[in-house]
PDB file of C-alpha atoms in Angstrom:
ATOM      1  CA  MET A 287      51.884 -27.723 148.037  1.00  0.00           C
ATOM      2  CA  LEU A 288      54.094 -26.662 150.866  1.00  0.00           C
ATOM      3  CA  ARG A 289      57.695 -25.461 150.749  1.00  0.00           C
ATOM      4  CA  ILE A 290      60.062 -24.801 153.683  1.00  0.00           C
ATOM      5  CA  GLY A 291      63.109 -22.525 153.503  1.00  0.00           C
ATOM      6  CA  PHE A 292      65.951 -21.725 155.951  1.00  0.00           C
ATOM      7  CA  GLY A 293      68.300 -18.700 155.885  1.00  0.00           C
ATOM      8  CA  VAL A 294      71.261 -17.404 157.944  1.00  0.00           C
ATOM      9  CA  ASP A 295      73.090 -14.151 157.835  1.00  0.00           C
ATOM     10  CA  ALA A 296      75.757 -12.370 159.993  1.00  0.00           C
ATOM     11  CA  HIS A 297      77.288  -8.948 160.017  1.00  0.00           C
ATOM     12  CA  ARG A 298      80.254  -7.437 161.810  1.00  0.00           C
ATOM     13  CA  PHE A 299      80.027  -4.412 164.116  1.00  0.00           C
ATOM     14  CA  ALA A 300      82.306  -1.405 163.465  1.00  0.00           C
ATOM     15  CA  PRO A 301      82.572   2.168 164.777  1.00  0.00           C
ATOM     16  CA  LEU A 302      79.903   4.396 163.292  1.00  0.00           C
ATOM     17  CA  ASP A 303      82.456   6.676 161.649  1.00  0.00           C
ATOM     18  CA  THR A 304      83.935   3.859 159.591  1.00  0.00           C
ATOM     19  CA  PRO A 305      83.288   3.805 155.812  1.00  0.00           C
ATOM     20  CA  ASP A 306      80.479   1.490 154.733  1.00  0.00           C
ATOM     21  CA  VAL A 307      79.108   1.291 158.311  1.00  0.00           C
ATOM     22  CA  ARG A 308      75.337   1.667 158.658  1.00  0.00           C
ATOM     23  CA  PRO A 309      73.187   2.059 161.734  1.00  0.00           C
ATOM     24  CA  VAL A 310      72.045  -1.270 163.191  1.00  0.00           C
ATOM     25  CA  THR A 311      68.854  -2.180 161.366  1.00  0.00           C
ATOM     26  CA  LEU A 312      66.953  -5.397 162.005  1.00  0.00           C
ATOM     27  CA  GLY A 313      63.645  -6.349 160.497  1.00  0.00           C
ATOM     28  CA  GLY A 314      63.491  -2.909 158.951  1.00  0.00           C
ATOM     29  CA  VAL A 315      63.721  -1.216 162.350  1.00  0.00           C
ATOM     30  CA  VAL A 316      66.687   1.040 163.267  1.00  0.00           C
ATOM     31  CA  ILE A 317      68.008  -0.091 166.654  1.00  0.00           C
ATOM     32  CA  PRO A 318      70.045   2.445 168.701  1.00  0.00           C
ATOM     33  CA  HIS A 319      73.576   1.130 169.406  1.00  0.00           C
ATOM     34  CA  ASP A 320      77.006   2.567 170.048  1.00  0.00           C
ATOM     35  CA  GLN A 321      78.376   0.767 166.951  1.00  0.00           C
ATOM     36  CA  GLY A 322      77.116   0.220 163.405  1.00  0.00           C
ATOM     37  CA  ILE A 323      76.982  -2.673 160.965  1.00  0.00           C
ATOM     38  CA  LEU A 324      79.691  -3.071 158.307  1.00  0.00           C
ATOM     39  CA  ALA A 325      77.855  -3.975 155.095  1.00  0.00           C
ATOM     40  CA  HIS A 326      77.408  -3.280 151.433  1.00  0.00           C
ATOM     41  CA  SER A 327      73.640  -2.777 151.741  1.00  0.00           C
ATOM     42  CA  ASP A 328      72.017  -1.551 154.989  1.00  0.00           C
ATOM     43  CA  GLY A 329      73.247  -4.728 156.688  1.00  0.00           C
ATOM     44  CA  ASP A 330      69.877  -5.922 157.972  1.00  0.00           C
ATOM     45  CA  ALA A 331      70.855  -9.458 158.902  1.00  0.00           C
ATOM     46  CA  LEU A 332      67.323 -10.429 159.849  1.00  0.00           C
ATOM     47  CA  ILE A 333      65.874  -9.440 156.467  1.00  0.00           C
ATOM     48  CA  HIS A 334      68.870 -11.055 154.638  1.00  0.00           C
ATOM     49  CA  ALA A 335      68.330 -14.333 156.424  1.00  0.00           C
ATOM     50  CA  LEU A 336      64.576 -14.099 155.649  1.00  0.00           C
ATOM     51  CA  CYS A 337      65.308 -13.414 151.937  1.00  0.00           C
ATOM     52  CA  ASP A 338      67.616 -16.497 151.839  1.00  0.00           C
ATOM     53  CA  ALA A 339      64.924 -18.606 153.457  1.00  0.00           C
ATOM     54  CA  LEU A 340      62.253 -17.424 150.926  1.00  0.00           C
ATOM     55  CA  LEU A 341      64.557 -17.886 147.948  1.00  0.00           C
ATOM     56  CA  GLY A 342      65.697 -21.280 149.216  1.00  0.00           C
ATOM     57  CA  ALA A 343      62.094 -22.407 149.607  1.00  0.00           C
ATOM     58  CA  ILE A 344      61.469 -21.822 145.910  1.00  0.00           C
ATOM     59  CA  ALA A 345      64.942 -23.209 144.923  1.00  0.00           C
ATOM     60  CA  ALA A 346      66.064 -19.799 143.585  1.00  0.00           C
ATOM     61  CA  GLY A 347      69.454 -19.578 145.126  1.00  0.00           C
ATOM     62  CA  ASP A 348      70.361 -16.955 147.721  1.00  0.00           C
ATOM     63  CA  ILE A 349      70.323 -13.173 148.272  1.00  0.00           C
ATOM     64  CA  GLY A 350      73.828 -12.794 146.901  1.00  0.00           C
ATOM     65  CA  ARG A 351      72.755 -14.301 143.575  1.00  0.00           C
ATOM     66  CA  HIS A 352      69.912 -11.828 143.160  1.00  0.00           C
ATOM     67  CA  PHE A 353      71.477  -8.722 144.821  1.00  0.00           C
ATOM     68  CA  PRO A 354      75.288  -9.205 144.622  1.00  0.00           C
ATOM     69  CA  ASP A 355      77.531  -7.001 146.746  1.00  0.00           C
ATOM     70  CA  SER A 356      79.733  -6.531 143.656  1.00  0.00           C
ATOM     71  CA  ASP A 357      76.893  -4.543 142.045  1.00  0.00           C
ATOM     72  CA  PRO A 358      76.997  -0.842 143.033  1.00  0.00           C
ATOM     73  CA  ARG A 359      73.201  -0.630 142.605  1.00  0.00           C
ATOM     74  CA  TRP A 360      72.885  -2.384 145.985  1.00  0.00           C
ATOM     75  CA  ALA A 361      75.362  -0.155 147.922  1.00  0.00           C
ATOM     76  CA  GLY A 362      73.412   1.141 150.904  1.00  0.00           C
ATOM     77  CA  ALA A 363      70.242  -0.512 149.713  1.00  0.00           C
ATOM     78  CA  ASP A 364      67.204  -0.663 152.001  1.00  0.00           C
ATOM     79  CA  SER A 365      66.749  -4.404 152.680  1.00  0.00           C
ATOM     80  CA  ARG A 366      63.006  -3.888 152.822  1.00  0.00           C
ATOM     81  CA  VAL A 367      63.158  -3.169 149.088  1.00  0.00           C
ATOM     82  CA  LEU A 368      65.062  -6.425 148.514  1.00  0.00           C
ATOM     83  CA  LEU A 369      62.534  -8.325 150.667  1.00  0.00           C
ATOM     84  CA  ARG A 370      59.604  -6.961 148.698  1.00  0.00           C
ATOM     85  CA  ALA A 371      61.294  -8.002 145.473  1.00  0.00           C
ATOM     86  CA  VAL A 372      61.853 -11.544 146.857  1.00  0.00           C
ATOM     87  CA  VAL A 373      58.218 -11.756 148.008  1.00  0.00           C
ATOM     88  CA  ALA A 374      57.192 -10.831 144.476  1.00  0.00           C
ATOM     89  CA  GLN A 375      59.388 -13.606 143.140  1.00  0.00           C
ATOM     90  CA  VAL A 376      57.837 -16.049 145.565  1.00  0.00           C
ATOM     91  CA  ALA A 377      54.371 -15.034 144.330  1.00  0.00           C
ATOM     92  CA  GLN A 378      55.469 -15.429 140.705  1.00  0.00           C
ATOM     93  CA  ALA A 379      56.589 -18.952 141.551  1.00  0.00           C
ATOM     94  CA  GLY A 380      53.048 -19.675 142.722  1.00  0.00           C
ATOM     95  CA  TYR A 381      53.514 -19.411 146.541  1.00  0.00           C
ATOM     96  CA  ARG A 382      52.640 -17.139 149.424  1.00  0.00           C
ATOM     97  CA  VAL A 383      54.082 -16.905 152.930  1.00  0.00           C
ATOM     98  CA  GLY A 384      52.331 -19.090 155.461  1.00  0.00           C
ATOM     99  CA  ASN A 385      54.499 -18.133 158.435  1.00  0.00           C
ATOM    100  CA  VAL A 386      57.976 -17.068 159.478  1.00  0.00           C
ATOM    101  CA  ASP A 387      60.034 -17.903 162.572  1.00  0.00           C
ATOM    102  CA  ALA A 388      63.259 -15.976 163.003  1.00  0.00           C
ATOM    103  CA  THR A 389      65.897 -15.519 165.641  1.00  0.00           C
ATOM    104  CA  VAL A 390      68.469 -12.742 166.022  1.00  0.00           C
ATOM    105  CA  ILE A 391      71.617 -13.760 167.879  1.00  0.00           C
ATOM    106  CA  ALA A 392      73.405 -10.855 169.636  1.00  0.00           C
ATOM    107  CA  GLU A 393      74.680  -9.897 173.082  1.00  0.00           C
ATOM    108  CA  ARG A 394      74.051  -6.247 172.314  1.00  0.00           C
ATOM    109  CA  PRO A 395      72.068  -4.240 171.450  1.00  0.00           C
ATOM    110  CA  ARG A 396      69.180  -5.537 173.567  1.00  0.00           C
ATOM    111  CA  LEU A 397      66.245  -6.187 171.223  1.00  0.00           C
ATOM    112  CA  ALA A 398      63.232  -6.996 173.326  1.00  0.00           C
ATOM    113  CA  ALA A 399      61.786  -3.488 173.078  1.00  0.00           C
ATOM    114  CA  HIS A 400      62.005  -3.606 169.248  1.00  0.00           C
ATOM    115  CA  ILE A 401      60.630  -7.030 168.541  1.00  0.00           C
ATOM    116  CA  GLU A 402      57.013  -5.999 168.002  1.00  0.00           C
ATOM    117  CA  ALA A 403      57.997  -3.202 165.614  1.00  0.00           C
ATOM    118  CA  MET A 404      60.072  -5.794 163.599  1.00  0.00           C
ATOM    119  CA  ARG A 405      57.120  -8.210 163.480  1.00  0.00           C
ATOM    120  CA  ILE A 406      54.788  -5.538 162.207  1.00  0.00           C
ATOM    121  CA  THR A 407      57.244  -4.222 159.607  1.00  0.00           C
ATOM    122  CA  LEU A 408      58.119  -7.701 158.313  1.00  0.00           C
ATOM    123  CA  ALA A 409      54.444  -8.723 158.170  1.00  0.00           C
ATOM    124  CA  GLU A 410      53.681  -5.722 156.020  1.00  0.00           C
ATOM    125  CA  ASP A 411      56.440  -6.569 153.508  1.00  0.00           C
ATOM    126  CA  LEU A 412      55.604 -10.301 153.584  1.00  0.00           C
ATOM    127  CA  GLN A 413      51.879  -9.519 153.001  1.00  0.00           C
ATOM    128  CA  VAL A 414      50.772 -11.513 156.033  1.00  0.00           C
ATOM    129  CA  ALA A 415      49.228 -10.818 159.415  1.00  0.00           C
ATOM    130  CA  PRO A 416      51.710 -10.012 162.227  1.00  0.00           C
ATOM    131  CA  GLY A 417      50.552 -13.223 163.910  1.00  0.00           C
ATOM    132  CA  ALA A 418      52.260 -15.133 161.118  1.00  0.00           C
ATOM    133  CA  VAL A 419      55.627 -13.587 161.959  1.00  0.00           C
ATOM    134  CA  SER A 420      57.675 -14.696 164.948  1.00  0.00           C
ATOM    135  CA  VAL A 421      60.862 -12.758 165.827  1.00  0.00           C
ATOM    136  CA  LYS A 422      62.949 -13.799 168.788  1.00  0.00           C
ATOM    137  CA  ALA A 423      66.260 -12.646 170.178  1.00  0.00           C
ATOM    138  CA  THR A 424      68.889 -14.639 172.072  1.00  0.00           C
ATOM    139  CA  THR A 425      72.450 -14.350 173.204  1.00  0.00           C
ATOM    140  CA  THR A 426      75.297 -16.827 173.085  1.00  0.00           C
ATOM    141  CA  GLU A 427      76.095 -16.370 176.809  1.00  0.00           C
ATOM    142  CA  THR A 428      79.335 -14.491 175.811  1.00  0.00           C
ATOM    143  CA  MET A 429      80.563 -17.294 173.543  1.00  0.00           C
ATOM    144  CA  GLY A 430      81.765 -16.763 169.952  1.00  0.00           C
ATOM    145  CA  PHE A 431      81.769 -13.640 167.838  1.00  0.00           C
ATOM    146  CA  ALA A 432      78.319 -12.594 168.954  1.00  0.00           C
ATOM    147  CA  GLY A 433      79.272 -13.135 172.585  1.00  0.00           C
ATOM    148  CA  ARG A 434      82.383 -11.053 172.165  1.00  0.00           C
ATOM    149  CA  ARG A 435      80.126  -8.334 170.661  1.00  0.00           C
ATOM    150  CA  GLU A 436      81.986  -8.411 167.353  1.00  0.00           C
ATOM    151  CA  GLY A 437      78.730  -8.678 165.398  1.00  0.00           C
ATOM    152  CA  LEU A 438      75.340 -10.329 165.194  1.00  0.00           C
ATOM    153  CA  ALA A 439      73.616 -13.084 163.271  1.00  0.00           C
ATOM    154  CA  ALA A 440      70.085 -14.010 162.297  1.00  0.00           C
ATOM    155  CA  GLN A 441      68.342 -17.233 161.327  1.00  0.00           C
ATOM    156  CA  ALA A 442      64.954 -17.544 159.640  1.00  0.00           C
ATOM    157  CA  VAL A 443      62.591 -20.402 158.636  1.00  0.00           C
ATOM    158  CA  VAL A 444      59.655 -19.885 156.337  1.00  0.00           C
ATOM    159  CA  LEU A 445      56.693 -21.947 155.337  1.00  0.00           C
ATOM    160  CA  LEU A 446      55.359 -21.204 151.914  1.00  0.00           C
ATOM    161  CA  LEU A 447      51.897 -22.265 150.794  1.00  0.00           C
ATOM    162  CA  GLY A 448      50.967 -22.979 147.178  1.00  0.00           C
ATOM    163  CA  ARG A 449      48.347 -20.558 145.946  1.00  0.00           C
ATOM    164  CA  GLU A 450      45.800 -23.366 145.939  1.00  0.00           C
ATOM    165  CA  VAL A 451      46.575 -24.313 149.526  1.00  0.00           C
ATOM    166  CA  GLY A 452      45.022 -22.780 152.689  1.00  0.00           C
TER     167      GLY A 452
END
């Protein structure tokens, strides 16, 4: 049996010296930037979109349902820990990741030099080969909040395979 899930997340940039601002982290990789991400957890929009896609594929709600920002346990949380917990939930539901296709939308920081590290890190947490993880980056050609460099967004699509498939 196959399942498909889709997830989206976005976070706002803020000066690094602002409370609740974390370094820009995407796909578990810290990306140098002159601003940080305003977030309750570490603000890894790529992993958050991926968690939503995984949870959606098994009809288990979204990341906010499982790791609410109203719960102080998740303040500053490493999103890789959340992703591993979601992958365990996917396995408990009888599925495994087939492949992932994700896109980060941001004018800055430039991400090309970090894509491979993101793929490897995500593959490890998803328990798949790096070849099953696609991470892309795009801009909005200066349009919208990402184009104005107010923040960034990420989208992810996942294919889950039932344990008896493939």
